[in-house]
């Protein structure tokens, strides 16, 4: 999230580009696969620039998405040829391509025809990813306990959760709120289940054994990402409740999302993403006639916006306006 600097992403992007140029000059199968991985990473970095919350004001979203699709489409072509159409890495690439089309549909929301085309492309990509990873899951026996599941199986469960989440996003874009909620609930259960499994795994590490230090640290980082995704799903569920005028349910989801995010090491506590959630929570509190709570949340949001954008930004103006309405009641 916000803690990762833009400079680090830019450096990684340039390093990947240099590495890609070298691998393109090689004609071996391994270099082809390495090039596919680099292209995948380049596409992933482009999507990271946009972020889940679409609050990156200093980038051209459509151009960034088009760059992502260019890299990911080339990666997909190579991976299908070299690994086969049912390989996990092919499924992962379908997932990112679907996410890119979701971002494109949001950026094109004022052109309903084009946005609808992007939604359909995203849906096809997610369906392909789910099909591949469910096929991988079906190859494993689930008689074993969760802690004993192979890495490939665990990875496929996480990918499926991501796909379900983005299928929910597509239903939300289509204004099919009940269908969106249904997909979000399925994704939430998978993320929560995987989070519990990883907590249990970390608890059983033998801290006296120095060889597990790295593994434990890696496991905690992965758990942090799972927890963060749980918060993101709850945020989108809150928006569905707002669309259905269910303010109490929306408030509960916003608050739970913020509570979970407070546990994540990767989240900047006064970052812009937290501020966006706080702003929407304050609006819902106001609509529920809880004016004092609304004003307090607006004030927390205001500090973050002032720190990030300065006193003359539109975000600050909108927050001040909301606070004024809350105090006036």
Coordinates of C-alpha atoms in Angstrom, one line a residue:
X1 CA 0.0 0.0 0.0
X2 CA 1.1 3.6 0.6
X3 CA 4.3 2.6 2.5
X4 CA 5.9 1.3 -0.7
X5 CA 7.5 4.3 -2.4
X6 CA 6.9 5.3 -6.0
X7 CA 10.6 5.5 -6.4
X8 CA 11.0 1.8 -5.6
X9 CA 8.4 0.9 -8.1
X10 CA 10.0 3.0 -10.8
X11 CA 13.4 1.5 -10.0
X12 CA 11.9 -2.0 -10.2
X13 CA 10.2 -1.2 -13.5
X14 CA 13.5 0.0 -15.1
X15 CA 15.4 -3.0 -13.9
X16 CA 12.8 -5.3 -15.3
X17 CA 12.9 -3.5 -18.7
X18 CA 16.7 -3.9 -18.8
X19 CA 16.4 -7.6 -17.9
X20 CA 13.7 -8.1 -20.6
X21 CA 16.0 -6.6 -23.3
X22 CA 18.7 -9.1 -22.4
X23 CA 16.3 -12.1 -22.4
X24 CA 14.8 -11.1 -25.7
X25 CA 18.2 -11.5 -27.3
X26 CA 18.5 -15.1 -26.1
X27 CA 16.7 -17.8 -28.0
X28 CA 16.5 -20.5 -25.4
X29 CA 13.2 -21.9 -23.9
X30 CA 14.3 -20.8 -20.4
X31 CA 14.9 -17.2 -21.6
X32 CA 11.4 -17.3 -23.1
X33 CA 9.9 -18.3 -19.8
X34 CA 12.0 -15.7 -18.0
X35 CA 10.8 -13.0 -20.4
X36 CA 7.2 -14.1 -19.7
X37 CA 7.8 -13.7 -16.0
X38 CA 9.3 -10.2 -16.5
X39 CA 6.4 -9.2 -18.7
X40 CA 4.0 -10.4 -16.0
X41 CA 5.9 -8.3 -13.4
X42 CA 5.8 -5.2 -15.6
X43 CA 2.1 -5.6 -16.0
X44 CA 1.7 -6.1 -12.3
X45 CA 3.6 -2.9 -11.5
X46 CA 1.4 -1.0 -13.9
X47 CA -1.7 -2.2 -12.0
X48 CA 0.0 -1.3 -8.7
X49 CA 0.4 2.3 -9.9
X50 CA -3.4 2.5 -10.2
X51 CA -4.2 0.8 -6.9
X52 CA -7.5 -0.6 -5.8
X53 CA -9.0 2.7 -4.7
X54 CA -8.4 4.7 -7.9
X55 CA -7.0 7.7 -6.0
X56 CA -3.8 8.1 -8.0
X57 CA -4.4 11.6 -9.4
X58 CA -1.0 12.0 -11.0
X59 CA -1.3 9.2 -13.6
X60 CA -3.1 8.6 -16.8
X61 CA -5.2 5.5 -15.8
X62 CA -6.1 4.5 -19.4
X63 CA -2.5 4.7 -20.6
X64 CA -1.3 2.8 -17.6
X65 CA -3.9 0.1 -18.0
X66 CA -3.1 -0.2 -21.7
X67 CA 0.6 -0.6 -20.9
X68 CA -0.4 -3.4 -18.4
X69 CA -2.5 -5.2 -21.0
X70 CA 0.4 -5.0 -23.5
X71 CA 2.8 -6.7 -21.1
X72 CA 0.3 -9.2 -19.7
X73 CA -1.0 -10.2 -23.2
X74 CA 2.5 -11.0 -24.4
X75 CA 3.3 -12.9 -21.2
X76 CA 0.1 -14.9 -21.6
X77 CA 0.9 -15.8 -25.2
X78 CA 4.4 -17.1 -24.2
X79 CA 3.1 -19.0 -21.1
X80 CA 0.3 -20.7 -23.1
X81 CA 2.8 -21.8 -25.7
X82 CA 5.6 -22.9 -23.3
X83 CA 3.5 -24.2 -20.3
X84 CA 0.1 -25.2 -21.7
X85 CA -3.2 -23.5 -21.3
X86 CA -4.1 -25.1 -18.0
X87 CA -0.9 -24.1 -16.1
X88 CA -1.2 -22.1 -12.8
X89 CA 0.9 -19.3 -14.2
X90 CA -1.4 -19.0 -17.2
X91 CA -4.3 -18.7 -14.7
X92 CA -2.5 -16.0 -12.7
X93 CA -2.0 -14.0 -15.9
X94 CA -5.7 -14.3 -16.8
X95 CA -6.4 -12.9 -13.3
X96 CA -4.2 -9.8 -13.9
X97 CA -5.7 -9.3 -17.4
X98 CA -9.1 -9.4 -15.9
X99 CA -8.1 -6.8 -13.2
X100 CA -6.8 -4.5 -16.0
X101 CA -10.1 -4.7 -17.8
X102 CA -11.9 -3.8 -14.6
X103 CA -9.8 -0.7 -14.2
X104 CA -10.4 0.1 -17.9
X105 CA -14.2 -0.2 -17.4
X106 CA -14.1 2.1 -14.4
X107 CA -12.0 4.7 -16.3
X108 CA -14.5 4.5 -19.2
X109 CA -17.6 4.7 -17.1
X110 CA -18.8 7.8 -19.0
X111 CA -18.9 5.8 -22.2
X112 CA -21.3 2.9 -21.2
X113 CA -20.8 1.0 -24.5
X114 CA -17.1 0.8 -24.1
X115 CA -17.3 0.2 -20.4
X116 CA -19.6 -2.8 -21.0
X117 CA -17.1 -4.3 -23.5
X118 CA -14.4 -4.1 -20.9
X119 CA -16.7 -5.8 -18.3
X120 CA -17.3 -8.7 -20.7
X121 CA -13.5 -9.0 -21.4
X122 CA -12.8 -9.0 -17.6
X123 CA -15.5 -11.6 -17.0
X124 CA -14.0 -14.0 -19.6
X125 CA -10.5 -13.6 -18.1
X126 CA -11.7 -14.3 -14.5
X127 CA -13.7 -17.3 -15.6
X128 CA -10.6 -18.7 -17.3
X129 CA -8.5 -18.1 -14.2
X130 CA -11.1 -19.8 -11.9
X131 CA -11.4 -22.8 -14.3
X132 CA -7.6 -23.3 -14.3
X133 CA -7.2 -23.0 -10.5
X134 CA -10.3 -25.1 -9.7
X135 CA -8.8 -27.8 -11.9
X136 CA -5.6 -27.6 -9.9
X137 CA -7.5 -27.9 -6.6
X138 CA -9.4 -30.9 -7.9
X139 CA -6.1 -32.8 -8.3
X140 CA -5.5 -32.7 -4.5
X141 CA -7.1 -34.7 -1.8
X142 CA -8.7 -32.6 1.0
X143 CA -8.5 -35.4 3.5
X144 CA -5.4 -33.7 4.8
X145 CA -5.6 -30.9 7.3
X146 CA -5.3 -27.4 6.1
X147 CA -1.8 -27.0 7.4
X148 CA -0.7 -29.9 5.2
X149 CA -2.1 -28.5 1.9
X150 CA 0.6 -28.3 -0.8
X151 CA 1.7 -24.8 -1.8
X152 CA 0.1 -25.1 -5.3
X153 CA -3.2 -25.9 -3.7
X154 CA -3.0 -22.9 -1.3
X155 CA -2.0 -20.6 -4.1
X156 CA -5.0 -21.7 -6.2
X157 CA -7.4 -21.0 -3.3
X158 CA -6.0 -17.5 -2.9
X159 CA -6.3 -16.9 -6.7
X160 CA -9.9 -18.2 -6.7
X161 CA -10.7 -15.7 -3.8
X162 CA -9.3 -12.9 -5.9
X163 CA -11.3 -13.9 -9.0
X164 CA -14.5 -14.1 -6.9
X165 CA -13.8 -10.6 -5.5
X166 CA -13.4 -9.2 -9.0
X167 CA -16.4 -11.0 -10.3
X168 CA -18.2 -9.1 -7.5
X169 CA -16.7 -5.9 -8.8
X170 CA -18.1 -6.7 -12.3
X171 CA -21.6 -7.3 -10.9
X172 CA -21.3 -4.0 -8.9
X173 CA -20.3 -2.1 -12.1
X174 CA -23.4 -3.7 -13.7
X175 CA -25.5 -2.4 -10.8
X176 CA -26.4 -6.0 -9.8
X177 CA -25.9 -5.4 -6.1
X178 CA -27.3 -8.7 -4.8
X179 CA -25.1 -10.7 -7.2
X180 CA -22.1 -8.5 -6.2
X181 CA -22.7 -9.2 -2.5
X182 CA -23.0 -12.9 -3.2
X183 CA -19.5 -13.0 -4.9
X184 CA -18.0 -10.8 -2.2
X185 CA -19.3 -13.1 0.5
X186 CA -17.7 -16.1 -1.2
X187 CA -14.4 -14.3 -1.6
X188 CA -14.5 -13.1 2.0
X189 CA -15.0 -16.6 3.3
X190 CA -12.0 -17.9 1.3
X191 CA -9.8 -15.1 2.5
X192 CA -10.8 -15.6 6.1
X193 CA -10.3 -19.3 5.9
X194 CA -6.8 -18.8 4.4
X195 CA -6.0 -16.2 7.0
X196 CA -6.9 -18.6 9.8
X197 CA -4.8 -21.3 8.2
X198 CA -1.8 -19.1 8.1
X199 CA -2.2 -17.8 11.7
X200 CA -2.3 -21.5 12.8
X201 CA 0.8 -22.2 10.7
X202 CA 2.8 -19.3 12.2
X203 CA 1.8 -20.3 15.7
X204 CA 3.4 -23.7 15.2
X205 CA 6.8 -22.5 14.1
X206 CA 9.6 -23.6 16.3
X207 CA 11.2 -20.2 17.2
X208 CA 14.2 -22.0 18.8
X209 CA 15.2 -23.2 15.3
X210 CA 17.1 -20.5 13.4
X211 CA 16.3 -22.1 10.1
X212 CA 12.6 -21.1 10.3
X213 CA 13.2 -17.4 10.9
X214 CA 13.0 -16.6 7.2
X215 CA 10.0 -18.8 6.7
X216 CA 8.1 -17.2 9.6
X217 CA 8.9 -13.7 8.3
X218 CA 7.6 -14.7 4.8
X219 CA 4.5 -16.3 6.3
X220 CA 3.7 -13.1 8.3
X221 CA 4.1 -11.0 5.2
X222 CA 1.7 -13.3 3.3
X223 CA -0.7 -13.2 6.2
X224 CA -0.6 -9.4 6.2
X225 CA -1.6 -9.4 2.5
X226 CA -4.5 -11.8 3.2
X227 CA -5.7 -9.7 6.1
X228 CA -5.6 -6.6 3.9
X229 CA -7.6 -8.3 1.2
X230 CA -10.3 -9.2 3.8
X231 CA -10.5 -5.4 4.6
X232 CA -10.8 -4.6 0.8
X233 CA -13.7 -7.0 0.4
X234 CA -15.5 -5.5 3.4
X235 CA -15.0 -2.0 1.9
X236 CA -16.6 -3.1 -1.3
X237 CA -19.4 -4.8 0.6
X238 CA -20.0 -1.5 2.4
X239 CA -20.4 0.3 -0.9
X240 CA -23.0 -2.3 -2.0
X241 CA -24.9 -1.6 1.2
X242 CA -24.8 2.1 0.5
X243 CA -26.2 1.5 -3.0
X244 CA -29.1 -0.5 -1.3
X245 CA -29.6 2.3 1.2
X246 CA -28.7 0.0 4.1
X247 CA -26.7 2.5 6.1
X248 CA -26.3 0.5 9.3
X249 CA -24.8 -2.5 7.4
X250 CA -22.6 -0.1 5.4
X251 CA -21.3 1.6 8.6
X252 CA -20.5 -1.8 10.2
X253 CA -18.5 -2.9 7.1
X254 CA -16.6 0.4 6.8
X255 CA -15.7 0.2 10.5
X256 CA -14.6 -3.4 10.3
X257 CA -12.5 -2.7 7.2
X258 CA -10.7 0.1 9.0
X259 CA -10.2 -2.1 12.1
X260 CA -8.7 -4.9 10.1
X261 CA -6.5 -2.4 8.1
X262 CA -5.1 -1.1 11.5
X263 CA -3.6 -4.6 12.0
X264 CA -1.7 -4.6 8.7
X265 CA 1.9 -3.6 8.8
X266 CA 1.8 -2.6 5.2
X267 CA -0.9 0.1 5.7
X268 CA 0.0 3.7 6.5
X269 CA -2.4 4.6 9.3
X270 CA -2.9 8.2 8.0
X271 CA -2.6 7.2 4.4
X272 CA -4.9 8.2 1.5
X273 CA -6.7 4.8 1.3
X274 CA -7.7 4.9 5.0
X275 CA -8.8 8.5 4.4
X276 CA -11.0 7.5 1.5
X277 CA -12.7 4.8 3.6
X278 CA -13.1 7.2 6.5
X279 CA -14.7 9.8 4.2
X280 CA -17.3 7.2 3.0
X281 CA -17.9 6.1 6.5
X282 CA -18.5 9.7 7.6
X283 CA -21.1 10.1 4.8
X284 CA -22.9 7.0 5.9
X285 CA -22.9 8.1 9.5
X286 CA -24.4 11.5 8.4
X287 CA -27.1 9.7 6.4
X288 CA -27.9 7.6 9.4
X289 CA -28.4 10.8 11.5
X290 CA -25.3 10.1 13.6
X291 CA -23.9 13.6 13.2
X292 CA -21.3 13.8 16.0
X293 CA -19.7 10.5 14.9
X294 CA -19.7 11.8 11.3
X295 CA -18.0 15.0 12.3
X296 CA -15.3 13.1 14.2
X297 CA -14.6 10.7 11.3
X298 CA -14.5 13.7 8.9
X299 CA -11.8 15.3 11.1
X300 CA -9.6 12.2 11.0
X301 CA -10.0 12.1 7.2
X302 CA -9.2 15.8 7.0
X303 CA -5.8 15.4 8.7
X304 CA -4.7 12.8 6.1
X305 CA -5.9 14.9 3.2
X306 CA -4.2 18.0 4.5
X307 CA -1.0 16.1 5.0
X308 CA -1.0 14.6 1.5
X309 CA -2.5 17.3 -0.7
X310 CA -2.4 20.6 1.2
X311 CA -5.2 22.9 2.2
X312 CA -6.3 23.9 -1.4
X313 CA -7.2 20.4 -2.7
X314 CA -10.7 19.3 -3.7
X315 CA -10.6 16.4 -1.2
X316 CA -10.0 18.9 1.6
X317 CA -12.9 21.0 0.4
X318 CA -15.3 18.1 0.2
X319 CA -14.3 17.0 3.7
X320 CA -14.7 20.5 5.1
X321 CA -18.1 20.7 3.5
X322 CA -19.1 17.4 5.0
X323 CA -17.9 18.5 8.5
X324 CA -19.8 21.7 8.1
X325 CA -23.0 19.8 7.3
X326 CA -22.5 17.5 10.3
X327 CA -21.9 20.4 12.7
X328 CA -24.9 22.3 11.4
X329 CA -27.3 19.6 12.4

